[in-house]
């Protein structure tokens, strides 16, 4: 069975993430979306458990997709679950440098693993979780940015913050 892992912060999940998830799910028998604790973004808007719940709601209709958490090194997580393919989305050249560095570091830590880059859909190239948070906190409409299943939860959290 072919398997892959799609790791990220997903704080919160966007339509750009969903596009990568649905496309990657067609390439593998099983795809695990992994909410990874990110040391460079230690405190998120949503807790890891909330992000997992939102991703589960958004992927309910994709039978070969599951959601999990990784709170250590991705390489250790992959070894533990026995998966050696990581999928990443690439929006623009600006993503490339960091993603390439991460891919090489992971390869050093776990030589059997491969990172597969999927290019962003043109309509989502500009989209990031931070843009969603920015627009929403200024009371802009995020309907086109996030999956419908989680829009209200995101708006409530951001606009009702103290
Ligand atoms: P963000 O940069 O939005 O905070 P994450 O850290 O959750 O996103 O990113 C997880 C993965 O999803 C990364 O590989 C990232 O490049 C990819 N990704 C994020 N947004 C998009 C998008 N709009 N289109 C394609 N890939 C994306």
Short mmCIF file of C-alpha atoms and ligand atoms in Angstrom, two decimals:
data_model
loop_
_atom_site.label_atom_id
_atom_site.label_comp_id
_atom_site.label_asym_id
_atom_site.label_seq_id
_atom_site.Cartn_x
_atom_site.Cartn_y
_atom_site.Cartn_z
CA UNK A 1 0.00 0.00 0.00
CA UNK A 2 1.40 3.41 -0.99
CA UNK A 3 1.32 5.95 1.83
CA UNK A 4 2.35 9.56 2.37
CA UNK A 5 2.33 12.16 5.10
CA UNK A 6 1.40 15.84 4.60
CA UNK A 7 2.80 17.84 7.54
CA UNK A 8 2.13 21.47 8.44
CA UNK A 9 0.88 23.88 11.08
CA UNK A 10 -2.64 24.20 9.64
CA UNK A 11 -3.36 27.15 11.95
CA UNK A 12 -5.99 27.19 10.50
CA UNK A 13 -6.52 24.93 7.48
CA UNK A 14 -7.08 26.88 4.23
CA UNK A 15 -8.46 26.05 0.79
CA UNK A 16 -4.83 25.93 -0.37
CA UNK A 17 -4.12 23.10 2.09
CA UNK A 18 -7.33 21.32 1.02
CA UNK A 19 -6.28 21.51 -2.62
CA UNK A 20 -2.95 19.80 -1.81
CA UNK A 21 -4.73 17.22 0.38
CA UNK A 22 -7.26 16.23 -2.29
CA UNK A 23 -4.64 16.06 -5.02
CA UNK A 24 -2.17 14.06 -2.90
CA UNK A 25 -4.97 11.69 -1.83
CA UNK A 26 -5.33 10.70 -5.49
CA UNK A 27 -1.66 9.79 -5.74
CA UNK A 28 -1.45 7.48 -2.72
CA UNK A 29 -3.57 4.69 -1.23
CA UNK A 30 -3.46 6.54 2.07
CA UNK A 31 -2.56 10.09 3.09
CA UNK A 32 -2.05 11.19 6.69
CA UNK A 33 -2.31 14.92 7.34
CA UNK A 34 -0.06 15.63 10.29
CA UNK A 35 -0.36 18.66 12.53
CA UNK A 36 3.24 19.31 13.50
CA UNK A 37 4.32 21.48 16.41
CA UNK A 38 6.41 24.17 14.85
CA UNK A 39 9.22 25.62 16.92
CA UNK A 40 9.32 28.76 14.79
CA UNK A 41 5.56 29.26 15.36
CA UNK A 42 5.25 27.98 18.96
CA UNK A 43 1.93 29.54 19.91
CA UNK A 44 -0.86 29.21 17.45
CA UNK A 45 -4.30 30.75 17.24
CA UNK A 46 -5.84 27.30 17.54
CA UNK A 47 -4.64 24.50 19.79
CA UNK A 48 -3.23 21.41 18.10
CA UNK A 49 -6.38 19.48 19.09
CA UNK A 50 -8.62 22.15 17.53
CA UNK A 51 -6.59 22.05 14.29
CA UNK A 52 -6.91 18.27 14.21
CA UNK A 53 -10.69 18.47 14.72
CA UNK A 54 -11.04 21.08 11.95
CA UNK A 55 -8.95 18.99 9.54
CA UNK A 56 -11.03 15.91 10.39
CA UNK A 57 -14.24 17.79 9.59
CA UNK A 58 -12.82 19.03 6.28
CA UNK A 59 -11.50 15.63 5.19
CA UNK A 60 -14.54 13.57 6.27
CA UNK A 61 -15.50 12.90 2.64
CA UNK A 62 -12.02 11.68 1.66
CA UNK A 63 -12.00 8.01 2.73
CA UNK A 64 -8.25 7.49 2.35
CA UNK A 65 -7.24 10.54 4.41
CA UNK A 66 -6.63 10.56 8.16
CA UNK A 67 -5.33 13.21 10.56
CA UNK A 68 -2.65 12.79 13.21
CA UNK A 69 -0.26 14.83 15.37
CA UNK A 70 3.54 14.90 15.48
CA UNK A 71 5.12 16.54 18.50
CA UNK A 72 8.75 15.72 17.83
CA UNK A 73 10.96 15.28 14.80
CA UNK A 74 9.12 14.48 11.59
CA UNK A 75 11.82 11.90 10.79
CA UNK A 76 11.05 10.05 14.05
CA UNK A 77 7.31 10.20 13.36
CA UNK A 78 7.84 8.71 9.88
CA UNK A 79 9.97 5.90 11.25
CA UNK A 80 7.37 5.16 13.89
CA UNK A 81 4.47 4.92 11.43
CA UNK A 82 6.53 3.27 8.69
CA UNK A 83 5.91 5.91 5.99
CA UNK A 84 8.73 7.37 3.93
CA UNK A 85 7.06 9.86 1.59
CA UNK A 86 6.36 13.44 2.66
CA UNK A 87 4.19 15.72 0.54
CA UNK A 88 4.69 19.50 0.65
CA UNK A 89 2.92 22.27 -1.22
CA UNK A 90 4.94 24.92 -3.03
CA UNK A 91 3.33 28.30 -3.57
CA UNK A 92 6.17 30.36 -4.95
CA UNK A 93 9.93 30.60 -5.05
CA UNK A 94 9.70 32.13 -1.59
CA UNK A 95 8.58 28.75 -0.17
CA UNK A 96 11.32 26.91 -1.98
CA UNK A 97 14.38 27.83 0.06
CA UNK A 98 12.95 26.81 3.41
CA UNK A 99 11.19 23.71 2.08
CA UNK A 100 14.35 22.57 0.31
CA UNK A 101 16.42 23.05 3.47
CA UNK A 102 13.84 21.08 5.46
CA UNK A 103 13.72 18.30 2.88
CA UNK A 104 17.52 17.94 2.92
CA UNK A 105 17.65 18.00 6.71
CA UNK A 106 14.96 15.33 6.95
CA UNK A 107 16.80 13.22 4.38
CA UNK A 108 19.94 13.48 6.49
CA UNK A 109 18.01 12.34 9.56
CA UNK A 110 16.09 9.61 7.73
CA UNK A 111 17.81 8.67 4.44
CA UNK A 112 14.95 6.43 3.26
CA UNK A 113 12.51 9.31 3.11
CA UNK A 114 11.57 11.32 0.03
CA UNK A 115 9.90 14.73 -0.14
CA UNK A 116 7.44 15.22 -2.97
CA UNK A 117 6.59 18.82 -3.90
CA UNK A 118 3.18 19.58 -5.36
CA UNK A 119 2.79 22.99 -6.94
CA UNK A 120 0.00 25.13 -5.61
CA UNK A 121 -3.10 25.67 -7.74
CA UNK A 122 -2.85 29.08 -9.40
CA UNK A 123 -5.89 30.39 -7.53
CA UNK A 124 -4.32 29.61 -4.12
CA UNK A 125 -0.74 30.76 -4.69
CA UNK A 126 -1.24 33.84 -2.52
CA UNK A 127 -3.05 32.03 0.27
CA UNK A 128 -1.59 31.26 3.71
CA UNK A 129 -2.93 30.74 7.22
CA UNK A 130 -1.42 34.09 8.23
CA UNK A 131 -3.27 35.93 5.45
CA UNK A 132 -6.53 34.34 6.63
CA UNK A 133 -5.84 35.52 10.19
CA UNK A 134 -4.90 39.02 9.04
CA UNK A 135 -7.92 39.54 6.78
CA UNK A 136 -10.34 38.06 9.29
CA UNK A 137 -9.04 40.12 12.21
CA UNK A 138 -9.70 43.23 10.10
CA UNK A 139 -13.25 41.91 9.55
CA UNK A 140 -12.68 40.96 5.90
CA UNK A 141 -14.63 38.11 4.31
CA UNK A 142 -12.67 34.83 4.39
CA UNK A 143 -15.29 32.71 2.55
CA UNK A 144 -13.01 32.18 -0.45
CA UNK A 145 -9.97 31.39 1.72
CA UNK A 146 -11.10 28.59 4.03
CA UNK A 147 -13.18 25.41 3.71
CA UNK A 148 -16.90 26.06 4.44
CA UNK A 149 -16.92 23.44 7.24
CA UNK A 150 -14.64 25.57 9.44
CA UNK A 151 -15.35 29.15 8.38
CA UNK A 152 -17.64 30.05 11.30
CA UNK A 153 -15.31 28.56 13.89
CA UNK A 154 -12.41 30.61 12.50
CA UNK A 155 -14.41 33.85 12.30
CA UNK A 156 -15.75 33.38 15.84
CA UNK A 157 -12.32 32.72 17.28
CA UNK A 158 -10.59 35.62 15.54
CA UNK A 159 -13.28 38.26 15.82
CA UNK A 160 -14.27 37.44 19.40
CA UNK A 161 -10.74 37.49 20.76
CA UNK A 162 -10.22 39.82 23.69
P1 LIG B 1 1.11 28.23 6.19
O1 LIG B 1 2.36 28.58 5.44
O2 LIG B 1 -0.15 28.66 5.50
O3 LIG B 1 1.15 28.56 7.66
P2 LIG B 1 1.60 25.44 6.84
O4 LIG B 1 2.80 25.65 7.65
O5 LIG B 1 0.42 24.83 7.53
O6 LIG B 1 1.00 26.71 6.09
O7 LIG B 1 1.98 24.64 5.53
C1 LIG B 1 1.87 23.26 5.35
C2 LIG B 1 2.24 22.92 3.93
O8 LIG B 1 1.20 23.41 3.06
C3 LIG B 1 3.53 23.54 3.41
O9 LIG B 1 4.11 22.60 2.52
C4 LIG B 1 3.04 24.74 2.64
O10 LIG B 1 3.95 25.11 1.63
C5 LIG B 1 1.75 24.21 2.05
N1 LIG B 1 0.79 25.25 1.72
C6 LIG B 1 0.31 26.21 2.54
N2 LIG B 1 -0.56 27.01 1.89
C7 LIG B 1 -0.62 26.53 0.60
C8 LIG B 1 -1.32 26.94 -0.58
N3 LIG B 1 -2.10 28.03 -0.59
N4 LIG B 1 -1.14 26.22 -1.70
C9 LIG B 1 -0.32 25.15 -1.70
N5 LIG B 1 0.38 24.73 -0.63
C10 LIG B 1 0.23 25.40 0.51
#
